[in-house]
Short mmCIF file of C-alpha atoms and ligand atoms in Angstrom, two decimals:
data_model
loop_
_atom_site.label_atom_id
_atom_site.label_comp_id
_atom_site.label_asym_id
_atom_site.label_seq_id
_atom_site.Cartn_x
_atom_site.Cartn_y
_atom_site.Cartn_z
CA MET A 1 -3.59 33.28 15.50
CA THR A 2 -2.75 31.33 18.60
CA ASN A 3 0.60 32.28 20.03
CA ASP A 4 0.96 29.40 22.45
CA ARG A 5 0.92 26.90 19.58
CA GLU A 6 3.91 24.56 19.51
CA ARG A 7 6.67 25.51 17.04
CA TRP A 8 9.54 23.94 15.17
CA GLY A 9 12.88 24.88 16.69
CA THR A 10 14.79 25.56 13.48
CA ARG A 11 14.08 25.70 9.75
CA LEU A 12 16.35 22.74 9.14
CA GLY A 13 14.46 20.85 11.84
CA PHE A 14 11.22 21.53 10.00
CA VAL A 15 12.59 20.55 6.60
CA LEU A 16 13.97 17.29 7.97
CA ALA A 17 10.70 16.51 9.72
CA ALA A 18 8.69 17.21 6.56
CA ALA A 19 11.16 15.24 4.46
CA GLY A 20 10.91 12.53 7.11
CA SER A 21 7.17 12.44 6.64
CA ALA A 22 7.61 12.25 2.89
CA VAL A 23 10.42 9.72 2.85
CA GLY A 24 9.05 6.39 3.94
CA LEU A 25 7.90 2.99 2.85
CA GLY A 26 6.37 4.86 -0.05
CA ASN A 27 9.86 5.51 -1.40
CA LEU A 28 11.57 2.30 -0.38
CA TRP A 29 8.84 -0.28 -0.78
CA ARG A 30 5.97 1.12 -2.85
CA PHE A 31 7.98 3.03 -5.48
CA PRO A 32 10.24 0.08 -6.36
CA TYR A 33 7.40 -2.40 -6.65
CA LEU A 34 5.28 -0.01 -8.72
CA THR A 35 8.28 0.64 -10.92
CA TRP A 36 8.67 -3.09 -11.40
CA GLU A 37 4.98 -3.69 -12.12
CA ASN A 38 4.85 -0.81 -14.59
CA GLY A 39 7.90 -1.81 -16.55
CA GLY A 40 10.54 0.65 -15.34
CA ALA A 41 11.68 3.85 -17.01
CA THR A 42 8.38 5.15 -18.41
CA PHE A 43 6.84 4.95 -14.99
CA VAL A 44 9.85 6.69 -13.46
CA MET A 45 9.59 9.56 -15.98
CA VAL A 46 5.86 10.07 -15.50
CA TYR A 47 6.44 9.98 -11.77
CA LEU A 48 9.09 12.71 -11.91
CA LEU A 49 6.85 14.85 -14.08
CA SER A 50 3.97 14.37 -11.70
CA VAL A 51 6.08 15.43 -8.71
CA ALA A 52 7.10 18.65 -10.44
CA VAL A 53 3.81 19.69 -12.00
CA VAL A 54 1.24 18.44 -9.51
CA GLY A 55 3.03 17.41 -6.33
CA LEU A 56 5.16 20.47 -5.69
CA PRO A 57 2.37 23.05 -6.15
CA ILE A 58 0.04 21.08 -3.88
CA LEU A 59 2.78 20.74 -1.29
CA VAL A 60 3.15 24.52 -1.33
CA ALA A 61 -0.65 24.85 -1.09
CA GLU A 62 -0.79 22.68 2.02
CA LEU A 63 2.00 24.62 3.69
CA VAL A 64 0.26 27.91 2.86
CA ILE A 65 -3.04 26.67 4.32
CA GLY A 66 -1.30 25.32 7.42
CA ARG A 67 0.79 28.33 8.26
CA ARG A 68 -1.96 30.79 7.44
CA SER A 69 -4.44 29.07 9.74
CA GLN A 70 -2.12 27.70 12.44
CA ARG A 71 -4.56 24.81 12.74
CA ASN A 72 -5.13 21.12 12.03
CA PRO A 73 -6.80 20.33 8.66
CA VAL A 74 -10.38 20.53 9.92
CA GLY A 75 -9.76 23.70 11.91
CA ALA A 76 -7.79 25.22 9.05
CA PHE A 77 -10.64 25.08 6.54
CA ARG A 78 -13.14 26.16 9.18
CA LEU A 79 -11.04 29.19 10.06
CA LEU A 80 -10.13 30.24 6.53
CA LYS A 81 -13.65 29.73 5.09
CA PRO A 82 -16.10 29.75 7.96
CA ALA A 83 -19.59 28.33 7.48
CA THR A 84 -18.85 26.52 4.22
CA PRO A 85 -18.56 22.81 3.44
CA TRP A 86 -14.80 23.21 2.87
CA PHE A 87 -14.07 21.75 6.31
CA LEU A 88 -15.15 18.38 4.88
CA VAL A 89 -11.84 18.29 3.01
CA GLY A 90 -10.16 18.40 6.41
CA VAL A 91 -12.45 15.69 7.74
CA LEU A 92 -11.58 13.48 4.78
CA GLY A 93 -7.91 14.11 5.53
CA VAL A 94 -8.15 13.11 9.17
CA ILE A 95 -10.02 9.94 8.19
CA ALA A 96 -7.38 9.19 5.56
CA GLY A 97 -4.70 9.61 8.23
CA PHE A 98 -6.46 7.01 10.34
CA VAL A 99 -6.78 4.53 7.52
CA ILE A 100 -3.29 4.96 6.09
CA LEU A 101 -1.56 4.67 9.44
CA SER A 102 -3.56 1.57 10.34
CA TYR A 103 -2.19 -0.55 7.50
CA TYR A 104 1.13 1.29 7.09
CA SER A 105 2.08 0.37 10.63
CA VAL A 106 1.58 -3.31 9.78
CA VAL A 107 4.27 -3.22 7.08
CA ALA A 108 6.42 -1.03 9.30
CA GLY A 109 6.18 -3.75 11.94
CA TRP A 110 7.55 -6.28 9.44
CA THR A 111 10.71 -4.20 9.07
CA LEU A 112 11.39 -4.43 12.81
CA HIS A 113 10.89 -8.16 12.79
CA TYR A 114 13.16 -8.59 9.77
CA ALA A 115 15.88 -6.37 11.22
CA LEU A 116 15.90 -8.56 14.29
CA ARG A 117 15.90 -11.79 12.29
CA ALA A 118 18.71 -10.55 10.07
CA ALA A 119 20.74 -9.72 13.15
CA THR A 120 20.46 -13.30 14.36
CA GLY A 121 21.69 -14.57 11.01
CA ALA A 122 18.39 -16.16 10.10
CA PHE A 123 18.70 -15.42 6.37
CA VAL A 124 22.12 -16.85 5.68
CA HIS A 125 22.11 -19.47 2.89
CA HIS A 126 18.44 -19.21 2.12
CA THR A 127 17.12 -19.64 -1.39
CA PRO A 128 14.55 -17.17 -2.70
CA GLN A 129 11.94 -19.89 -2.42
CA GLU A 130 12.72 -20.49 1.22
CA MET A 131 12.57 -16.77 1.87
CA ALA A 132 9.20 -16.54 0.16
CA ASP A 133 7.91 -19.45 2.24
CA ARG A 134 9.15 -17.83 5.43
CA PHE A 135 7.57 -14.56 4.46
CA ALA A 136 4.24 -16.24 3.76
CA GLU A 137 4.45 -18.06 7.06
CA PHE A 138 5.26 -14.86 8.94
CA VAL A 139 2.52 -12.70 7.45
CA SER A 140 -0.11 -15.36 8.06
CA ASP A 141 0.80 -15.78 11.72
CA PRO A 142 -1.82 -13.74 13.60
CA GLY A 143 0.17 -13.45 16.82
CA GLU A 144 3.29 -12.12 15.09
CA GLN A 145 1.29 -9.69 12.97
CA ILE A 146 -0.54 -8.15 15.89
CA LEU A 147 2.60 -8.02 18.01
CA TRP A 148 4.86 -6.23 15.50
CA HIS A 149 2.08 -3.88 14.46
CA ALA A 150 1.63 -3.05 18.15
CA ALA A 151 5.36 -2.52 18.62
CA PHE A 152 5.47 -0.03 15.79
CA MET A 153 2.42 1.88 16.97
CA LEU A 154 3.98 2.13 20.42
CA LEU A 155 7.21 3.54 19.01
CA THR A 156 5.23 6.08 17.02
CA MET A 157 3.13 7.09 20.00
CA GLY A 158 6.23 7.37 22.17
CA ILE A 159 7.60 10.05 19.85
CA VAL A 160 4.39 11.93 19.12
CA VAL A 161 3.60 12.25 22.82
CA GLY A 162 6.85 14.22 23.20
CA GLY A 163 5.43 17.02 21.05
CA ILE A 164 6.81 18.95 18.11
CA ARG A 165 10.23 20.10 19.22
CA GLY A 166 11.06 17.54 21.90
CA GLY A 167 9.52 14.56 20.10
CA ILE A 168 9.16 14.83 16.33
CA GLU A 169 11.92 17.30 15.49
CA ARG A 170 14.46 15.55 17.70
CA ALA A 171 13.69 12.08 16.38
CA THR A 172 13.69 13.06 12.71
CA GLY A 173 16.84 15.16 13.09
CA LEU A 174 18.62 12.02 14.24
CA LEU A 175 16.99 9.43 11.98
CA MET A 176 17.09 11.26 8.64
CA PRO A 177 20.88 11.69 8.40
CA LEU A 178 21.32 8.05 9.42
CA LEU A 179 18.89 7.00 6.76
CA PHE A 180 20.74 8.89 4.05
CA LEU A 181 24.00 7.36 5.11
CA ILE A 182 22.71 3.78 5.02
CA LEU A 183 20.99 4.38 1.69
CA LEU A 184 24.14 5.78 0.07
CA VAL A 185 26.19 2.80 1.22
CA LEU A 186 23.65 0.28 -0.03
CA ALA A 187 23.08 2.01 -3.38
CA GLY A 188 26.85 2.17 -3.85
CA LEU A 189 27.21 -1.55 -3.20
CA SER A 190 24.44 -2.34 -5.59
CA LEU A 191 25.77 -0.11 -8.37
CA ALA A 192 29.10 -1.90 -8.11
CA SER A 193 27.43 -5.20 -9.01
CA PRO A 194 27.58 -6.59 -12.58
CA GLY A 195 23.88 -5.98 -13.23
CA ALA A 196 24.26 -2.23 -12.78
CA LEU A 197 24.05 -1.38 -16.46
CA GLU A 198 20.98 -3.47 -17.06
CA GLY A 199 19.41 -1.96 -13.96
CA LEU A 200 20.13 1.56 -15.19
CA ARG A 201 18.66 0.78 -18.58
CA PHE A 202 15.53 -0.60 -17.00
CA LEU A 203 15.17 2.52 -14.89
CA PHE A 204 16.10 5.30 -17.26
CA ARG A 205 15.38 4.26 -20.83
CA PRO A 206 11.66 4.88 -21.33
CA SER A 207 9.60 3.52 -24.17
CA LEU A 208 6.38 5.27 -25.07
CA GLY A 209 4.64 1.98 -25.71
CA ASP A 210 4.44 1.39 -21.97
CA LEU A 211 2.32 4.49 -21.43
CA SER A 212 -1.22 3.76 -20.25
CA GLY A 213 -3.95 5.34 -18.14
CA GLU A 214 -3.22 2.98 -15.29
CA LEU A 215 0.45 3.78 -15.38
CA VAL A 216 -0.26 7.50 -15.18
CA LEU A 217 -2.71 7.10 -12.30
CA ALA A 218 -0.29 4.86 -10.45
CA ALA A 219 2.46 7.45 -10.92
CA LEU A 220 0.21 10.30 -9.84
CA GLY A 221 -1.13 8.42 -6.82
CA GLN A 222 2.43 7.53 -5.89
CA SER A 223 3.56 11.16 -6.09
CA PHE A 224 0.80 12.12 -3.63
CA PHE A 225 1.59 9.24 -1.36
CA SER A 226 5.30 9.82 -1.45
CA LEU A 227 5.10 13.53 -0.73
CA SER A 228 2.51 12.91 2.02
CA LEU A 229 -0.03 15.02 0.14
CA GLY A 230 -3.78 15.13 -0.14
CA MET A 231 -4.76 14.58 3.47
CA GLY A 232 -3.39 17.56 5.32
CA ALA A 233 -0.21 16.11 6.81
CA MET A 234 1.68 19.07 5.38
CA ILE A 235 -1.04 21.45 6.56
CA VAL A 236 -0.31 20.22 10.06
CA TYR A 237 3.47 20.48 9.73
CA GLY A 238 3.04 23.93 8.16
CA SER A 239 0.87 25.00 11.07
CA TYR A 240 3.84 24.74 13.43
CA LEU A 241 5.83 27.22 11.33
CA SER A 242 6.34 30.84 12.11
CA GLN A 243 6.21 33.65 9.61
CA GLU A 244 9.92 33.84 8.70
CA THR A 245 10.18 30.49 6.93
CA ASN A 246 10.17 30.62 3.15
CA LEU A 247 7.55 28.06 2.18
CA THR A 248 8.58 27.69 -1.44
CA THR A 249 12.23 27.00 -0.70
CA SER A 250 11.23 24.52 1.98
CA ALA A 251 8.78 22.76 -0.33
CA ILE A 252 11.42 22.47 -3.05
CA GLN A 253 13.94 21.06 -0.60
CA VAL A 254 11.45 18.50 0.70
CA SER A 255 10.50 17.40 -2.83
CA ILE A 256 14.13 17.07 -3.86
CA LEU A 257 15.03 15.00 -0.80
CA ASP A 258 12.01 12.78 -1.30
CA THR A 259 12.70 12.22 -4.98
CA LEU A 260 16.36 11.59 -4.32
CA VAL A 261 15.51 8.85 -1.85
CA ALA A 262 13.03 7.24 -4.25
CA LEU A 263 15.67 7.21 -6.99
CA LEU A 264 18.34 5.89 -4.64
CA ALA A 265 15.92 3.16 -3.58
CA VAL A 266 15.45 1.83 -7.10
CA LEU A 267 19.17 2.25 -7.75
CA MET A 268 19.79 0.15 -4.69
CA ILE A 269 17.32 -2.55 -5.65
CA PHE A 270 17.34 -3.14 -9.40
CA PRO A 271 21.04 -3.61 -10.14
CA VAL A 272 21.25 -6.45 -7.61
CA ILE A 273 18.04 -7.94 -8.90
CA PHE A 274 19.38 -7.99 -12.45
CA THR A 275 22.75 -9.25 -11.31
CA HIS A 276 21.12 -12.30 -9.87
CA ALA A 277 18.62 -12.64 -12.69
CA ILE A 278 15.87 -13.20 -10.19
CA THR A 279 12.39 -12.36 -11.31
CA PRO A 280 10.51 -11.11 -8.29
CA THR A 281 7.41 -13.23 -8.23
CA GLU A 282 5.31 -11.31 -5.80
CA SER A 283 6.29 -7.73 -6.44
CA ALA A 284 5.02 -6.28 -3.16
CA GLY A 285 7.24 -8.76 -1.35
CA ILE A 286 10.52 -7.83 -3.12
CA LEU A 287 11.92 -6.17 -0.03
CA PHE A 288 11.21 -9.07 2.25
CA THR A 289 11.90 -12.04 0.01
CA THR A 290 14.17 -11.34 -2.94
CA LEU A 291 16.39 -8.64 -1.56
CA PRO A 292 17.54 -10.23 1.71
CA VAL A 293 18.76 -13.28 -0.22
CA ILE A 294 20.97 -11.12 -2.37
CA LEU A 295 22.14 -8.85 0.41
CA THR A 296 23.22 -11.63 2.74
CA ASP A 297 25.47 -12.93 -0.05
CA LEU A 298 27.44 -9.69 -0.26
CA PRO A 299 30.68 -9.33 1.67
CA GLY A 300 29.64 -8.38 5.20
CA GLY A 301 26.21 -9.49 4.15
CA GLN A 302 24.71 -9.97 7.53
CA ILE A 303 25.49 -6.42 8.62
CA VAL A 304 24.32 -5.06 5.28
CA THR A 305 21.01 -6.84 5.69
CA VAL A 306 20.51 -5.55 9.21
CA LEU A 307 21.32 -2.03 7.98
CA PHE A 308 18.85 -2.43 5.19
CA PHE A 309 15.96 -3.30 7.47
CA LEU A 310 16.92 -0.60 9.95
CA LEU A 311 16.83 1.82 7.04
CA LEU A 312 13.27 0.73 6.28
CA ALA A 313 12.26 0.98 9.93
CA PHE A 314 13.69 4.50 10.35
CA ALA A 315 12.05 5.71 7.17
CA ALA A 316 8.73 4.24 8.21
CA LEU A 317 8.92 5.74 11.68
CA THR A 318 9.45 9.32 10.52
CA SER A 319 6.33 8.85 8.36
CA THR A 320 4.09 7.18 10.92
CA ILE A 321 4.72 10.02 13.35
CA SER A 322 3.42 12.50 10.78
CA LEU A 323 0.34 10.39 10.14
CA LEU A 324 -0.44 10.12 13.84
CA GLU A 325 0.27 13.84 14.31
CA VAL A 326 -2.53 14.70 11.86
CA THR A 327 -5.14 13.00 13.99
CA VAL A 328 -3.55 14.14 17.26
CA SER A 329 -3.45 17.79 16.18
CA TRP A 330 -7.12 17.48 15.27
CA ALA A 331 -7.98 16.15 18.73
CA ILE A 332 -5.91 18.82 20.47
CA ASP A 333 -7.32 21.77 18.48
CA GLN A 334 -10.88 20.64 17.89
CA ARG A 335 -11.63 18.54 20.94
CA GLY A 336 -9.41 20.33 23.44
CA TRP A 337 -7.79 17.08 24.56
CA SER A 338 -4.27 17.02 25.97
CA ARG A 339 -1.47 15.74 23.73
CA ARG A 340 -1.06 12.77 26.02
CA LYS A 341 -4.70 11.75 25.94
CA SER A 342 -4.97 12.30 22.16
CA THR A 343 -1.92 10.21 21.44
CA LEU A 344 -2.99 7.38 23.68
CA LEU A 345 -6.61 7.18 22.57
CA LEU A 346 -6.07 7.73 18.86
CA GLY A 347 -2.97 5.55 18.70
CA THR A 348 -4.83 2.68 20.32
CA THR A 349 -7.86 3.08 18.08
CA ILE A 350 -5.68 3.07 14.97
CA TRP A 351 -3.88 -0.01 16.22
CA VAL A 352 -7.21 -1.80 16.62
CA LEU A 353 -8.32 -0.78 13.12
CA GLY A 354 -4.98 -1.98 11.78
CA ILE A 355 -5.54 -5.45 13.19
CA PHE A 356 -7.96 -6.09 10.32
CA SER A 357 -5.16 -5.40 7.85
CA ALA A 358 -2.65 -7.30 9.94
CA LEU A 359 -4.79 -10.42 9.83
CA SER A 360 -5.64 -10.22 6.16
CA PHE A 361 -2.72 -12.30 4.94
CA GLY A 362 -3.74 -15.47 6.68
CA GLY A 363 -6.79 -16.54 4.68
CA GLY A 364 -10.39 -16.25 5.85
CA TRP A 365 -12.80 -13.46 5.00
CA LEU A 366 -10.30 -10.68 5.77
CA ALA A 367 -8.18 -12.02 2.96
CA GLU A 368 -11.06 -12.73 0.62
CA VAL A 369 -13.22 -9.59 0.68
CA THR A 370 -13.03 -7.90 -2.67
CA VAL A 371 -13.83 -4.28 -3.50
CA LEU A 372 -13.29 -2.86 -7.00
CA GLY A 373 -10.85 -5.60 -7.83
CA MET A 374 -8.79 -5.11 -4.68
CA ARG A 375 -8.59 -8.27 -2.64
CA GLY A 376 -8.15 -8.48 1.11
CA VAL A 377 -8.50 -5.73 3.73
CA PHE A 378 -4.88 -4.68 3.44
CA ASP A 379 -5.03 -4.14 -0.33
CA ILE A 380 -8.34 -2.35 -0.06
CA MET A 381 -7.01 0.08 2.54
CA ASN A 382 -3.83 0.61 0.54
CA GLY A 383 -5.64 1.08 -2.76
CA ILE A 384 -8.52 3.23 -1.57
CA SER A 385 -6.35 5.60 0.41
CA SER A 386 -3.79 6.34 -2.24
CA ASN A 387 -5.95 6.06 -5.33
CA VAL A 388 -9.12 7.67 -3.96
CA PHE A 389 -8.63 9.64 -0.73
CA LEU A 390 -5.37 11.33 -1.66
CA PRO A 391 -6.23 12.40 -5.23
CA VAL A 392 -9.66 13.62 -4.13
CA GLY A 393 -8.15 15.47 -1.17
CA GLY A 394 -5.37 16.90 -3.32
CA PHE A 395 -7.87 18.06 -5.93
CA PHE A 396 -9.85 20.05 -3.38
CA ILE A 397 -6.78 21.39 -1.60
CA ALA A 398 -5.49 22.76 -4.91
CA LEU A 399 -8.86 24.34 -5.70
CA PHE A 400 -9.05 25.80 -2.22
CA ALA A 401 -5.62 27.38 -2.42
CA GLY A 402 -6.23 28.61 -5.96
CA TRP A 403 -9.76 29.94 -5.70
CA ALA A 404 -11.12 30.05 -2.17
CA LEU A 405 -8.34 31.68 -0.17
CA THR A 406 -8.95 35.36 0.40
CA ARG A 407 -7.30 37.63 -2.11
CA GLY A 408 -3.74 38.36 -1.09
CA ALA A 409 -3.50 35.56 1.50
CA ALA A 410 -1.33 33.29 -0.61
CA GLU A 411 0.71 36.24 -1.81
CA GLU A 412 1.41 37.18 1.77
CA GLU A 413 2.49 33.67 2.65
CA LEU A 414 4.60 33.20 -0.44
CA SER A 415 6.32 36.54 -0.95
CA PRO A 416 8.36 37.16 2.15
CA ALA A 417 10.68 39.30 0.08
CA THR A 418 10.49 40.87 -3.33
CA GLY A 419 11.54 38.71 -6.24
CA TRP A 420 9.03 35.93 -5.67
CA SER A 421 6.11 37.44 -7.51
CA THR A 422 6.73 35.54 -10.75
CA TRP A 423 6.75 32.29 -8.85
CA VAL A 424 3.51 33.21 -7.11
CA SER A 425 1.83 33.74 -10.50
CA VAL A 426 3.17 30.46 -11.83
CA TRP A 427 2.05 28.66 -8.70
CA LYS A 428 -1.41 30.20 -9.00
CA VAL A 429 -1.83 28.85 -12.51
CA LEU A 430 -0.64 25.45 -11.33
CA VAL A 431 -3.04 25.17 -8.38
CA ARG A 432 -5.95 26.85 -10.15
CA PHE A 433 -5.87 24.92 -13.38
CA VAL A 434 -3.08 22.48 -14.03
CA ALA A 435 -3.14 20.38 -10.86
CA PRO A 436 -6.93 20.05 -10.50
CA ILE A 437 -7.43 19.31 -14.19
CA VAL A 438 -4.68 16.71 -14.33
CA VAL A 439 -5.87 15.03 -11.14
CA ALA A 440 -9.50 15.01 -12.26
CA LEU A 441 -8.74 13.64 -15.73
CA VAL A 442 -6.47 10.92 -14.49
CA PHE A 443 -8.87 9.99 -11.73
CA LEU A 444 -11.91 9.82 -14.01
CA ALA A 445 -9.99 7.89 -16.62
CA ALA A 446 -8.87 5.40 -14.04
CA ILE A 447 -12.31 4.70 -12.66
CA GLY A 448 -13.51 4.25 -16.22
CA LEU A 449 -15.63 7.35 -16.68
CA LEU A 450 -13.49 8.73 -19.49
N1 LIG B 1 4.94 9.76 2.47
C1 LIG B 1 5.08 8.59 3.27
C2 LIG B 1 5.80 7.52 2.47
O1 LIG B 1 6.19 7.75 1.37
C3 LIG B 1 3.79 8.07 3.81
C4 LIG B 1 2.99 9.14 4.45
C5 LIG B 1 3.25 9.79 5.59
C6 LIG B 1 1.84 9.72 3.94
N2 LIG B 1 2.32 10.75 5.82
C7 LIG B 1 1.45 10.72 4.81
C8 LIG B 1 1.14 9.47 2.79
C9 LIG B 1 0.35 11.50 4.55
C10 LIG B 1 0.01 10.25 2.54
C11 LIG B 1 -0.36 11.26 3.39
O2 LIG B 1 5.97 6.44 2.95
#
C-alpha cells in the first residue's frame, strides 16, 4: 500500500464527496424524464428496488476494491489479480469515464447558461412554446454549445487540479448542503401547488400493467448511473480512504442521500407540471422548457428560477469532478504524470470529444447518425454508456468482488468490528449471485437475446 497517497480529511467529507458524485443530472434531469416516459409510479418502484438489491451491494463492492488496492480502477484490478484479464474491467471504466463526462458536460453547460439567462429575467412571460423554440435555438447554436461546454470543463478542471482534500472535498462540502437547501425549498413550493395530489398519485401509485422489460432495464441502468456505479468512480473515491472508515455505513448513507434527492426532484417537478396541465412534449427538455415557464410564474419567480438552475449546476459539478478524477487518478498512478498535467491533458481531450455531442443538436451528420435506434451523437453516447458500459462494468465488478477477491479480503474490509458478519454473508450472496444474475438477465432481455 502506498502511504503517500492523497486522503480524505474526514469521513463526512468523504460521504459528501461520494454523495456529490452520485447526486447529479442523473437525479435531477434523467430520473424525472425517465419517470415521465415510463409512466410514473411503477418505474419509481422498480428503481427503488434496483437501488437496494443491485446498486447498494455493487457500491459496497467498488469501495472494497478501491480501499483494498489504494489504486485507480486499472491499477486496482492489476494489483488484486495480477496477470489476469481482470484489468480490462478497469480499462472499460476509464473509457466510460471519458465518454460520460464528454456529453455530461454539455448538458451541465446548459445549466450555467440558463442560470445566467434567468438572472437577467429572460424567461418572464414566456409561453411553453416560446421556451421550446428558444431551447431549440440555443442547442443548435454551435458557438454557444462549445462555449458553455468549455466553461463547465474548466470549472471541473479547476477543482480537480486542487486534489482530494483541497479541491474535491472542499468544493463538495460547500456545494452539497447548498444543494439540499435549494431542493427542499423548491420541492416545498411545488407540493403547495394545487396539482400536488395528482403528482403524488402519478409518482406513488404503481400499476402492474406498466411493467415491461424496457422499463426494468431503464430503471436498472438509471440506478447504476445515479449511484455512479459500474465504471470505477467509487473505486477511485474508496482508494482515498483509510482503514478506519466503515464502508457499509458509508455506502448506505450515500445511497440514501442519492435516492432522497431523486425523490425530491420528482416531487419538485411533477406537482407543478400537473398544476399547469402541461404535457411535456420533449421529455428530455422538461427542465429547460416546461419548468422555467412555471417557476417564473411563482411569487418571487425570477429568484426561484435562478436558484433552480444553480441547483442543477452545483449537482452537475460535484459529479463531473468525480468523472474527471477517474481518468486523472489513472494517469497519476499508471502513467506517473503529475496531477496538474493529468488534469490539463485529459480535461482538454474530453472537452474535444464532447464537441461532437455539443454539435449534435444542430442538424447535419452528427445529429443524424443512428446506432441501435439511438439517433445523434449525444443520444448514442448517453445510451451506450448507461445501458451498455455501466451494466457490463457493474456485472464484472460484482463477480470480481464475489468470486475473485482473495479469501478473507472482503471480510477484512467489511468487518471492522464484530457484529457485521451477518451483513458480510448477505452481501456475498448479493454480489455473487443476485446482482450479476439480475444484471445479465435484464441486459440480455433488453438487447433481445432473451
Ligand atoms: N451519478 C451522477 C449523476 O447521477 C453521474 C455520474 C458521476 C456518474 N460519476 C459517474 C455516472 C460515474 C456513472 C459513473 O448525475
